[in-house]
Amino acid sequence: MSVVDRQEWDVVVVGAGGAGLRAAIEARERGARTAVICKSLFGKAHTVMAEGGIAAAMANANEHDNWQVHFRDTMRGGKFLNQWRMAELHAQEAPDRVWELETWGALFDRTKDGRISQRNFGGHEYPRLAHVGDRTGLELIRTLQQKIVALQQEDFKETGDYESRLKVFQECTVTRVLKDTASEGGSAAGRVSGVFAYERETGRFFVLEAPAVVIATGGIGKSFKVTSNSWEYTGDGHALALLAGAPLLNMEFVQFHPTGMVWPPSVKGILVTESVRGDGGVLRNSEGKRFMFDYIPDVFKEKYAESEEEADRWYEDPENNRRPPELLPRDEVARAINAEVKAGRGSPHGGVFLDVSTRMPAEVIRRRLPSMYHQFKELADVDITAEAMEVGPTCHYVMGGIAVDSDTAAARGVPGLFAAGEVAGGMHGSNRLGGNSLSDLLVFGRRAGWHAAEYAQGVTYQRPPVDDAQVNAAAAEALRPFSAEADREGEAGPPENPYTLHQELQQTMNDLVGIIRREGEMEQALRKLAELRVRARRAGVEGHRQFNPGWHLALDLRNMLLVSECVARAALERTESRGGHTREDHPTMDRKWRNVNLLCTLADPTGGLAATDSGRGQIRLARESTAPIRPDLLALFEKEELVKYLAEEELYE
Amino acid sequence: MSSYEARFKVWRGDEQGGGLEDFTVEVNDGEVVLDIVHRLQATQAPDLAVRWNCKAGKCGSCSAEINGRPRLMCMTRMSVFDRAETITVTPLRTFPVIRDLVTDVGFNYRKAREVPAFVPPAGLGAGEYRMMQEDVDRSQEFRKCIECFLCQDTCHVVRDHEENKTAFAGPRFLMRIAELDMHPLDAAAETGLDRGRTAQDEHGLGYCNITKCCTEVCPEGIKITDNALIPMKERAVDRKYDPLVWLGSKIRRRSS
């Protein structure tokens, strides 16, 4: 069966968003022959939807900013669960990563003295986000895309072939990371040997043999009904890592962005950038009240304004006033909106009002928030310069992800596997600050590409062999939806429509493992996931393998079901509320959970999914204690603040 | 909220050929054409091929021709059509069909590679770039491009003239040249590369006869013709006929 096309590369990057492209650029510049595989066309990745900006302490807008302040904000935003070494590297290296983009042709908005302008955002003490209007993600992806083309032009001059050292396989999907099972024992066994993929256009299978694989596939939002995420966000990389034997970290932390569109239904969930609030927009309930003043939690009391007057003065005079509570971290704002709607003070379509129309002149709104202006005008028939927007929480980002080494981005437990960007866990702790995602992509994308290239060069003379049996098994798994109706032992039942299964999964996660969680509902979700898992084995498709979206979805279901189970199990286990994990039955943050990581692994790593029975579930959970925060980093905080987060014994170590 | 049944004709087929297929499908308040195509997939035609991604007009994936007009399906509201009207959705005509609404847009990626990249200025390190907002405004306008390739699709130079594809980069990539040419710190000239002249000599600027079709279909509202193509054409003419203007432009460039 395995007459599958094979090619040899040094580094394979799965995903072509910000992290994947930055990794590919780095690996190629360090001499590794690098292949990038992405599900969409080159340059269309979900990163284009990032609006607000890239957080980096360049101190262009406020001279007091530096990496230490950025580090502090990041740890506070994540409620101190962050993998602190990642937060440190991120804060230190983000400015260089932004400036580097300028040398590749990026054009950010400017300050009066010609430097990169920086804007305010939730949870950031100073204006820190480098931006281009509200289309910063597009600028980032285009700049990286054009840098890749520039490198290909160099290679063309030298070799006559644009793709001799750096090639993008667009509209292809990876379904398995392959591992060396042939080499006996020692350090060689279990190393990454390549990936198995199919071309979406033709349905043709192929294998890229490579000793190093960087996973940069983004998030999991498509498992939820209301989401700002695109179709690509089916948790592929999370699932690929799990299936390859790597653990996922803290999957219970899912960020619900406070402001998604709520109407019309077909656009429900589409993002309304936080810049709207950063630039002066305010949240009001149906009574016209700026309700965020009622929702400032104790840990943030000293840092936020107590009155509308003080909050409004802050935009002009941040030295002598505190910031408006609309700019609290996203988890706080999302919960507040949820509570207002639940209390019956919502807007007509079940959100709250976000208003810029009374806060700045129409012309300023159109200049600073052009995409938002058009988005509302064209999709909802709302003129945001004349009336308030209706907004509500939308599933936006997963903080949890592949457990990685902070410095090298190497996945734990699988030599040769690396991960960067949203798919990697740890960096953002329990909640990500706006703007820290784009900087995360650049900082850790570069590190992943660097260490993947170094690792690949170290094994040049003993490349791990690709195992034919694994290739055959992967091919059979991928073809399964075409023969789903064939009656198999113990799986009687009609073929299932993958679209229906997907809708039921989204509804389940949205209703039962959403923004506010309860024990009984999560147990119910796990039962429903087990049922869906069984039915998904009968997901059948019509037609043939050429550009067949029904087939693609049937294959993506495996990943969404795996990842959803991780989220539900971890959320059930963590009996506290922290960041992007809110338990109605355990409503407070518990200092005893501060240093606890939850790791998800595959329950049956040998047999793959075929052996899994419905009742048992596929995921095993383990707890581990986080490494103590380095003393010099702890010293950046006041003792009074640390007391709110850290357990007694951590404080006195 | 009110829903109704709409009549659709969707082109189905592949490079071998195909034709319009009739559908009757439910439409709800506030929906866009892409929602309807998704409903067709979920209920009537699970293997209907369509390319999409962000569904918010930001990625430029879901380009198609709706009633003959190049548009993004995610930004075309159903409310702009009469309820009795039959809506016809066909793939972009300028590019070869792969399947159904999906076309091979590889032409655009090949053209992208032919435009020499940004040349960083010698002697300026990362972090030392200084540019005034008014000097980057114009290039920023061009960088709003989401690469939906609707302008490439509609441009009559290549729409029905396969033979022009080799010599003509199309509005999107001529605009890319203009963007780099107007970039305040691009140092291409210092390396002997005259971007304006290559636009004329190597990328087919001369084929454009400024009918502004590209500007009309641009979902980002970029004034491709007025702000990118015409200024480049004017300078190409200046350079050709007026050596003083040519010299002047060189001197101004160096001192800026």
GROMACS .gro file of C-alpha atoms in nm, chain A residues 189-562:
model
  374
  189ALA     CA    1   1.448   0.501   1.990
  190GLY     CA    2   1.138   0.715   1.981
  191ARG     CA    3   1.296   1.003   1.793
  192VAL     CA    4   1.095   1.196   1.536
  193SER     CA    5   1.150   1.068   1.183
  194GLY     CA    6   0.908   1.280   0.980
  195VAL     CA    7   0.543   1.352   0.912
  196PHE     CA    8   0.261   1.190   0.718
  197ALA     CA    9   0.042   1.434   0.524
  198TYR     CA   10  -0.210   1.467   0.245
  199GLU     CA   11  -0.261   1.731  -0.022
  200ARG     CA   12  -0.603   1.883   0.020
  201GLU     CA   13  -0.627   1.956  -0.352
  202THR     CA   14  -0.564   1.603  -0.480
  203GLY     CA   15  -0.604   1.389  -0.170
  204ARG     CA   16  -0.261   1.244  -0.244
  205PHE     CA   17  -0.059   1.115   0.053
  206PHE     CA   18   0.306   1.201   0.108
  207VAL     CA   19   0.576   1.169   0.370
  208LEU     CA   20   0.836   1.429   0.458
  209GLU     CA   21   1.128   1.258   0.625
  210ALA     CA   22   1.299   1.485   0.876
  211PRO     CA   23   1.474   1.445   1.210
  212ALA     CA   24   1.319   1.765   1.349
  213VAL     CA   25   0.955   1.872   1.338
  214VAL     CA   26   0.829   2.207   1.466
  215ILE     CA   27   0.460   2.215   1.552
  216ALA     CA   28   0.308   2.561   1.509
  217THR     CA   29  -0.054   2.489   1.434
  218GLY     CA   30  -0.226   2.740   1.663
  219GLY     CA   31  -0.532   2.671   1.873
  220ILE     CA   32  -0.846   2.473   1.934
  221GLY     CA   33  -1.134   2.722   1.907
  222LYS     CA   34  -1.328   2.528   1.645
  223SER     CA   35  -1.435   2.285   1.918
  224PHE     CA   36  -1.652   2.566   2.055
  225LYS     CA   37  -1.963   2.707   1.896
  226VAL     CA   38  -1.904   3.075   1.958
  227THR     CA   39  -1.546   3.147   1.863
  228SER     CA   40  -1.329   3.406   1.697
  229ASN     CA   41  -1.116   3.129   1.548
  230SER     CA   42  -1.105   3.019   1.185
  231TRP     CA   43  -1.175   2.666   1.054
  232GLU     CA   44  -0.809   2.578   1.077
  233TYR     CA   45  -0.820   2.584   1.457
  234THR     CA   46  -0.906   2.219   1.509
  235GLY     CA   47  -0.631   2.142   1.760
  236ASP     CA   48  -0.423   1.950   1.505
  237GLY     CA   49  -0.087   2.019   1.662
  238HIS     CA   50  -0.209   1.943   2.013
  239ALA     CA   51  -0.341   1.609   1.889
  240LEU     CA   52  -0.030   1.531   1.680
  241ALA     CA   53   0.189   1.583   1.986
  242LEU     CA   54  -0.036   1.374   2.210
  243LEU     CA   55  -0.044   1.092   1.956
  244ALA     CA   56   0.336   1.109   1.930
  245GLY     CA   57   0.364   1.069   2.307
  246ALA     CA   58   0.420   1.426   2.423
  247PRO     CA   59   0.222   1.568   2.716
  248LEU     CA   60  -0.010   1.870   2.698
  249LEU     CA   61   0.005   2.125   2.978
  250ASN     CA   62  -0.281   2.303   3.160
  251MET     CA   63  -0.544   2.253   2.891
  252GLU     CA   64  -0.822   2.380   3.119
  253PHE     CA   65  -0.720   2.738   3.049
  254VAL     CA   66  -0.917   2.868   2.753
  255GLN     CA   67  -0.946   3.240   2.695
  256PHE     CA   68  -1.285   3.384   2.619
  257HIS     CA   69  -1.225   3.722   2.464
  258PRO     CA   70  -1.468   3.965   2.623
  259THR     CA   71  -1.570   4.134   2.302
  260GLY     CA   72  -1.693   3.929   2.011
  261MET     CA   73  -1.977   4.030   1.783
  262VAL     CA   74  -2.313   3.890   1.902
  263TRP     CA   75  -2.530   3.982   1.607
  264PRO     CA   76  -2.618   3.881   1.337
  265PRO     CA   77  -2.602   3.510   1.423
  266SER     CA   78  -2.384   3.416   1.131
  267VAL     CA   79  -2.101   3.638   1.256
  268LYS     CA   80  -2.149   3.566   1.624
  269GLY     CA   81  -1.806   3.532   1.780
  270ILE     CA   82  -1.607   3.739   1.531
  271LEU     CA   83  -1.356   3.947   1.720
  272VAL     CA   84  -1.394   4.311   1.816
  273THR     CA   85  -1.042   4.424   1.892
  274GLU     CA   86  -0.935   4.523   2.241
  275SER     CA   87  -0.790   4.837   2.083
  276VAL     CA   88  -1.143   4.974   2.091
  277ARG     CA   89  -1.109   4.988   2.469
  278GLY     CA   90  -0.738   5.073   2.462
  279ASP     CA   91  -0.818   5.380   2.256
  280GLY     CA   92  -1.105   5.496   2.478
  281GLY     CA   93  -1.409   5.274   2.418
  282VAL     CA   94  -1.621   5.195   2.724
  283LEU     CA   95  -1.854   4.911   2.824
  284ARG     CA   96  -2.210   4.988   2.932
  285ASN     CA   97  -2.507   4.774   3.031
  286SER     CA   98  -2.870   4.822   2.931
  287GLU     CA   99  -2.907   5.082   3.207
  288GLY     CA  100  -2.627   5.287   3.054
  289LYS     CA  101  -2.395   5.216   3.345
  290ARG     CA  102  -2.018   5.167   3.306
  291PHE     CA  103  -2.034   4.845   3.503
  292MET     CA  104  -1.666   4.748   3.500
  293PHE     CA  105  -1.606   4.963   3.810
  294ASP     CA  106  -1.804   4.699   4.002
  295TYR     CA  107  -1.580   4.415   3.890
  296ILE     CA  108  -1.227   4.512   3.992
  297PRO     CA  109  -1.085   4.212   4.182
  298ASP     CA  110  -0.881   4.261   4.500
  299VAL     CA  111  -0.550   4.166   4.339
  300PHE     CA  112  -0.587   4.459   4.099
  301LYS     CA  113  -0.755   4.716   4.328
  302GLU     CA  114  -0.455   4.953   4.355
  303LYS     CA  115  -0.397   4.967   3.981
  304TYR     CA  116  -0.738   5.068   3.843
  305ALA     CA  117  -0.944   5.386   3.863
  306GLU     CA  118  -1.231   5.405   4.109
  307SER     CA  119  -1.435   5.668   3.926
  308GLU     CA  120  -1.525   5.751   3.568
  309GLU     CA  121  -1.358   6.090   3.609
  310GLU     CA  122  -1.025   5.938   3.710
  311ALA     CA  123  -1.051   5.676   3.435
  312ASP     CA  124  -1.115   5.941   3.171
  313ARG     CA  125  -0.826   6.157   3.290
  314TRP     CA  126  -0.589   5.861   3.252
  315TYR     CA  127  -0.587   5.873   2.871
  316GLU     CA  128  -0.426   6.218   2.883
  317ASP     CA  129  -0.238   6.194   3.209
  318PRO     CA  130  -0.139   5.836   3.292
  319GLU     CA  131   0.125   5.945   3.545
  320ASN     CA  132  -0.126   6.085   3.791
  321ASN     CA  133  -0.432   5.871   3.732
  322ARG     CA  134  -0.512   5.501   3.730
  323ARG     CA  135  -0.630   5.309   3.426
  324PRO     CA  136  -0.997   5.246   3.343
  325PRO     CA  137  -1.128   4.903   3.451
  326GLU     CA  138  -1.231   4.831   3.092
  327LEU     CA  139  -0.860   4.755   3.054
  328LEU     CA  140  -0.847   4.478   3.312
  329PRO     CA  141  -0.711   4.145   3.181
  330ARG     CA  142  -0.948   3.965   2.945
  331ASP     CA  143  -1.066   3.695   3.184
  332GLU     CA  144  -1.194   3.960   3.428
  333VAL     CA  145  -1.377   4.156   3.159
  334ALA     CA  146  -1.531   3.844   3.002
  335ARG     CA  147  -1.667   3.725   3.336
  336ALA     CA  148  -1.807   4.070   3.412
  337ILE     CA  149  -1.995   4.083   3.080
  338ASN     CA  150  -2.124   3.733   3.139
  339ALA     CA  151  -2.251   3.835   3.484
  340GLU     CA  152  -2.424   4.150   3.355
  341VAL     CA  153  -2.606   3.956   3.083
  342LYS     CA  154  -2.706   3.688   3.331
  343ALA     CA  155  -2.840   3.958   3.568
  344GLY     CA  156  -3.073   4.079   3.294
  345ARG     CA  157  -2.882   4.395   3.210
  346GLY     CA  158  -2.769   4.285   2.865
  347SER     CA  159  -2.823   4.434   2.520
  348PRO     CA  160  -3.107   4.323   2.288
  349HIS     CA  161  -2.903   4.040   2.130
  350GLY     CA  162  -2.755   3.909   2.454
  351GLY     CA  163  -2.438   4.110   2.489
  352VAL     CA  164  -2.345   4.445   2.638
  353PHE     CA  165  -2.272   4.778   2.472
  354LEU     CA  166  -1.924   4.880   2.366
  355ASP     CA  167  -1.924   5.245   2.276
  356VAL     CA  168  -1.673   5.464   2.098
  357SER     CA  169  -1.927   5.685   1.925
  358THR     CA  170  -1.965   5.920   2.223
  359ARG     CA  171  -1.596   5.907   2.308
  360MET     CA  172  -1.419   6.036   1.999
  361PRO     CA  173  -1.493   6.208   1.670
  362ALA     CA  174  -1.611   5.995   1.379
  363GLU     CA  175  -1.304   6.077   1.175
  364VAL     CA  176  -1.069   5.958   1.451
  365ILE     CA  177  -1.262   5.632   1.485
  366ARG     CA  178  -1.237   5.566   1.114
  367ARG     CA  179  -0.862   5.628   1.117
  368ARG     CA  180  -0.771   5.434   1.428
  369LEU     CA  181  -1.017   5.148   1.394
  370PRO     CA  182  -1.073   5.111   1.020
  371SER     CA  183  -1.131   4.735   1.017
  372MET     CA  184  -1.382   4.757   1.301
  373TYR     CA  185  -1.564   5.036   1.123
  374HIS     CA  186  -1.595   4.824   0.808
  375GLN     CA  187  -1.667   4.499   0.989
  376PHE     CA  188  -1.970   4.646   1.166
  377LYS     CA  189  -2.083   4.848   0.868
  378GLU     CA  190  -2.072   4.557   0.629
  379LEU     CA  191  -2.166   4.262   0.848
  380ALA     CA  192  -2.411   4.413   1.097
  381ASP     CA  193  -2.524   4.734   0.933
  382VAL     CA  194  -2.404   4.926   1.238
  383ASP     CA  195  -2.217   5.257   1.210
  384ILE     CA  196  -1.984   5.251   1.510
  385THR     CA  197  -1.918   5.623   1.478
  386ALA     CA  198  -2.287   5.686   1.551
  387GLU     CA  199  -2.400   5.404   1.778
  388ALA     CA  200  -2.268   5.150   2.026
  389MET     CA  201  -2.162   4.800   1.927
  390GLU     CA  202  -2.315   4.494   2.090
  391VAL     CA  203  -2.049   4.256   2.217
  392GLY     CA  204  -2.014   3.941   2.425
  393PRO     CA  205  -1.751   3.678   2.514
  394THR     CA  206  -1.614   3.452   2.241
  395CYS     CA  207  -1.374   3.159   2.258
  396HIS     CA  208  -1.047   3.310   2.147
  397TYR     CA  209  -0.728   3.139   2.260
  398VAL     CA  210  -0.599   2.837   2.448
  399MET     CA  211  -0.331   2.903   2.707
  400GLY     CA  212  -0.272   2.531   2.751
  401GLY     CA  213  -0.063   2.340   2.501
  402ILE     CA  214   0.232   2.118   2.432
  403ALA     CA  215   0.467   2.109   2.733
  404VAL     CA  216   0.798   2.253   2.616
  405ASP     CA  217   1.142   2.342   2.743
  406SER     CA  218   1.146   2.720   2.792
  407ASP     CA  219   1.476   2.790   2.621
  408THR     CA  220   1.470   2.547   2.330
  409ALA     CA  221   1.094   2.501   2.263
  410ALA     CA  222   1.161   2.125   2.259
  411ALA     CA  223   0.854   1.917   2.342
  412ARG     CA  224   0.894   1.703   2.649
  413GLY     CA  225   0.943   1.332   2.594
  414VAL     CA  226   0.980   1.320   2.215
  415PRO     CA  227   1.332   1.394   2.082
  416GLY     CA  228   1.317   1.600   1.763
  417LEU     CA  229   0.974   1.748   1.832
  418PHE     CA  230   0.945   2.123   1.893
  419ALA     CA  231   0.648   2.354   1.944
  420ALA     CA  232   0.590   2.730   1.931
  421GLY     CA  233   0.306   2.978   1.935
  422GLU     CA  234  -0.045   2.911   2.059
  423VAL     CA  235   0.002   2.534   2.038
  424ALA     CA  236   0.276   2.550   2.302
  425GLY     CA  237   0.176   2.577   2.666
  426GLY     CA  238   0.322   2.756   2.965
  427MET     CA  239   0.410   3.105   2.846
  428HIS     CA  240   0.081   3.271   2.935
  429GLY     CA  241  -0.007   3.081   3.251
  430SER     CA  242  -0.379   3.085   3.317
  431ASN     CA  243  -0.460   3.388   3.102
  432ARG     CA  244  -0.288   3.566   2.814
  433LEU     CA  245  -0.260   3.944   2.790
  434GLY     CA  246  -0.363   4.101   2.461
  435GLY     CA  247  -0.061   4.170   2.243
  436ASN     CA  248   0.147   3.898   2.406
  437SER     CA  249   0.045   3.649   2.142
  438LEU     CA  250   0.214   3.808   1.843
  439SER     CA  251   0.531   3.864   2.043
  440ASP     CA  252   0.513   3.503   2.167
  441LEU     CA  253   0.496   3.381   1.805
  442LEU     CA  254   0.807   3.573   1.710
  443VAL     CA  255   1.017   3.502   2.020
  444PHE     CA  256   0.946   3.131   2.045
  445GLY     CA  257   0.902   3.073   1.673
  446ARG     CA  258   1.261   3.189   1.634
  447ARG     CA  259   1.379   2.975   1.924
  448ALA     CA  260   1.202   2.667   1.792
  449GLY     CA  261   1.351   2.714   1.444
  450TRP     CA  262   1.696   2.772   1.589
  451HIS     CA  263   1.697   2.464   1.812
  452ALA     CA  264   1.526   2.243   1.556
  453ALA     CA  265   1.797   2.334   1.303
  454GLU     CA  266   2.071   2.270   1.558
  455TYR     CA  267   1.917   1.937   1.654
  456ALA     CA  268   1.877   1.832   1.291
  457GLN     CA  269   2.237   1.919   1.214
  458GLY     CA  270   2.348   1.707   1.511
  459VAL     CA  271   2.189   1.394   1.367
  460THR     CA  272   2.287   1.442   1.002
  461TYR     CA  273   2.474   1.112   0.979
  462GLN     CA  274   2.219   0.902   1.159
  463ARG     CA  275   1.882   1.028   1.038
  464PRO     CA  276   1.603   0.832   1.204
  465PRO     CA  277   1.450   0.587   0.954
  466VAL     CA  278   1.083   0.613   0.860
  467ASP     CA  279   0.893   0.297   0.949
  468ASP     CA  280   0.681   0.155   0.664
  469ALA     CA  281   0.429   0.009   0.905
  470GLN     CA  282   0.360   0.352   1.052
  471VAL     CA  283   0.312   0.499   0.706
  472ASN     CA  284   0.066   0.222   0.615
  473ALA     CA  285  -0.125   0.268   0.939
  474ALA     CA  286  -0.148   0.642   0.883
  475ALA     CA  287  -0.275   0.591   0.529
  476ALA     CA  288  -0.539   0.344   0.647
  477GLU     CA  289  -0.650   0.583   0.921
  478ALA     CA  290  -0.686   0.866   0.671
  479LEU     CA  291  -0.889   0.657   0.426
  480ARG     CA  292  -1.126   0.526   0.689
  481PRO     CA  293  -1.407   0.782   0.631
  482PHE     CA  294  -1.454   0.650   0.277
  483SER     CA  295  -1.545   0.303   0.401
  484ALA     CA  296  -1.728   0.407   0.716
  485GLU     CA  297  -2.058   0.258   0.611
  486ALA     CA  298  -1.904  -0.088   0.583
  487ASP     CA  299  -2.022  -0.279   0.884
  488ARG     CA  300  -1.743  -0.348   1.129
  489GLU     CA  301  -1.750  -0.574   1.428
  490GLY     CA  302  -1.897  -0.398   1.729
  491GLU     CA  303  -1.955  -0.077   1.539
  492ALA     CA  304  -2.293  -0.133   1.391
  493GLY     CA  305  -2.483   0.178   1.308
  494PRO     CA  306  -2.550   0.409   1.019
  495PRO     CA  307  -2.277   0.631   0.878
  496GLU     CA  308  -2.259   0.967   1.053
  497ASN     CA  309  -2.248   1.309   0.890
  498PRO     CA  310  -1.922   1.475   1.000
  499TYR     CA  311  -2.086   1.820   0.991
  500THR     CA  312  -2.355   1.706   1.235
  501LEU     CA  313  -2.096   1.555   1.469
  502HIS     CA  314  -1.896   1.875   1.459
  503GLN     CA  315  -2.200   2.088   1.545
  504GLU     CA  316  -2.287   1.862   1.839
  505LEU     CA  317  -1.928   1.878   1.965
  506GLN     CA  318  -1.927   2.259   1.944
  507GLN     CA  319  -2.255   2.286   2.127
  508THR     CA  320  -2.134   2.049   2.400
  509MET     CA  321  -1.810   2.236   2.466
  510ASN     CA  322  -1.982   2.572   2.448
  511ASP     CA  323  -2.260   2.483   2.691
  512LEU     CA  324  -2.084   2.248   2.929
  513VAL     CA  325  -1.714   2.346   2.935
  514GLY     CA  326  -1.750   2.714   2.847
  515ILE     CA  327  -1.675   3.035   3.027
  516ILE     CA  328  -1.837   2.933   3.360
  517ARG     CA  329  -1.791   2.568   3.456
  518ARG     CA  330  -1.968   2.329   3.696
  519GLU     CA  331  -1.869   1.977   3.802
  520GLY     CA  332  -2.189   1.804   3.690
  521GLU     CA  333  -2.187   1.970   3.349
  522MET     CA  334  -1.829   1.874   3.281
  523GLU     CA  335  -1.904   1.512   3.371
  524GLN     CA  336  -2.195   1.530   3.132
  525ALA     CA  337  -1.961   1.673   2.865
  526LEU     CA  338  -1.721   1.379   2.909
  527ARG     CA  339  -2.007   1.133   2.857
  528LYS     CA  340  -2.118   1.319   2.546
  529LEU     CA  341  -1.761   1.326   2.414
  530ALA     CA  342  -1.741   0.948   2.458
  531GLU     CA  343  -2.062   0.908   2.260
  532LEU     CA  344  -1.937   1.140   1.986
  533ARG     CA  345  -1.608   0.951   1.974
  534VAL     CA  346  -1.788   0.628   1.895
  535ARG     CA  347  -2.008   0.791   1.637
  536ALA     CA  348  -1.709   0.970   1.483
  537ARG     CA  349  -1.564   0.630   1.394
  538ARG     CA  350  -1.859   0.596   1.159
  539ALA     CA  351  -1.816   0.941   1.010
  540GLY     CA  352  -1.857   0.876   0.642
  541VAL     CA  353  -1.803   1.090   0.336
  542GLU     CA  354  -1.921   1.094  -0.021
  543GLY     CA  355  -1.726   1.164  -0.333
  544HIS     CA  356  -1.354   1.125  -0.385
  545ARG     CA  357  -1.031   1.253  -0.234
  546GLN     CA  358  -0.994   1.562  -0.451
  547PHE     CA  359  -1.056   1.879  -0.246
  548ASN     CA  360  -1.329   1.716  -0.038
  549PRO     CA  361  -1.417   1.927   0.266
  550GLY     CA  362  -1.639   1.656   0.416
  551TRP     CA  363  -1.344   1.420   0.426
  552HIS     CA  364  -1.114   1.686   0.571
  553LEU     CA  365  -1.361   1.754   0.850
  554ALA     CA  366  -1.402   1.383   0.924
  555LEU     CA  367  -1.026   1.364   0.978
  556ASP     CA  368  -1.012   1.682   1.186
  557LEU     CA  369  -1.279   1.540   1.420
  558ARG     CA  370  -1.023   1.301   1.570
  559ASN     CA  371  -0.816   1.600   1.680
  560MET     CA  372  -1.105   1.807   1.812
  561LEU     CA  373  -1.235   1.515   2.016
  562LEU     CA  374  -0.894   1.447   2.170
   0.00000   0.00000   0.00000
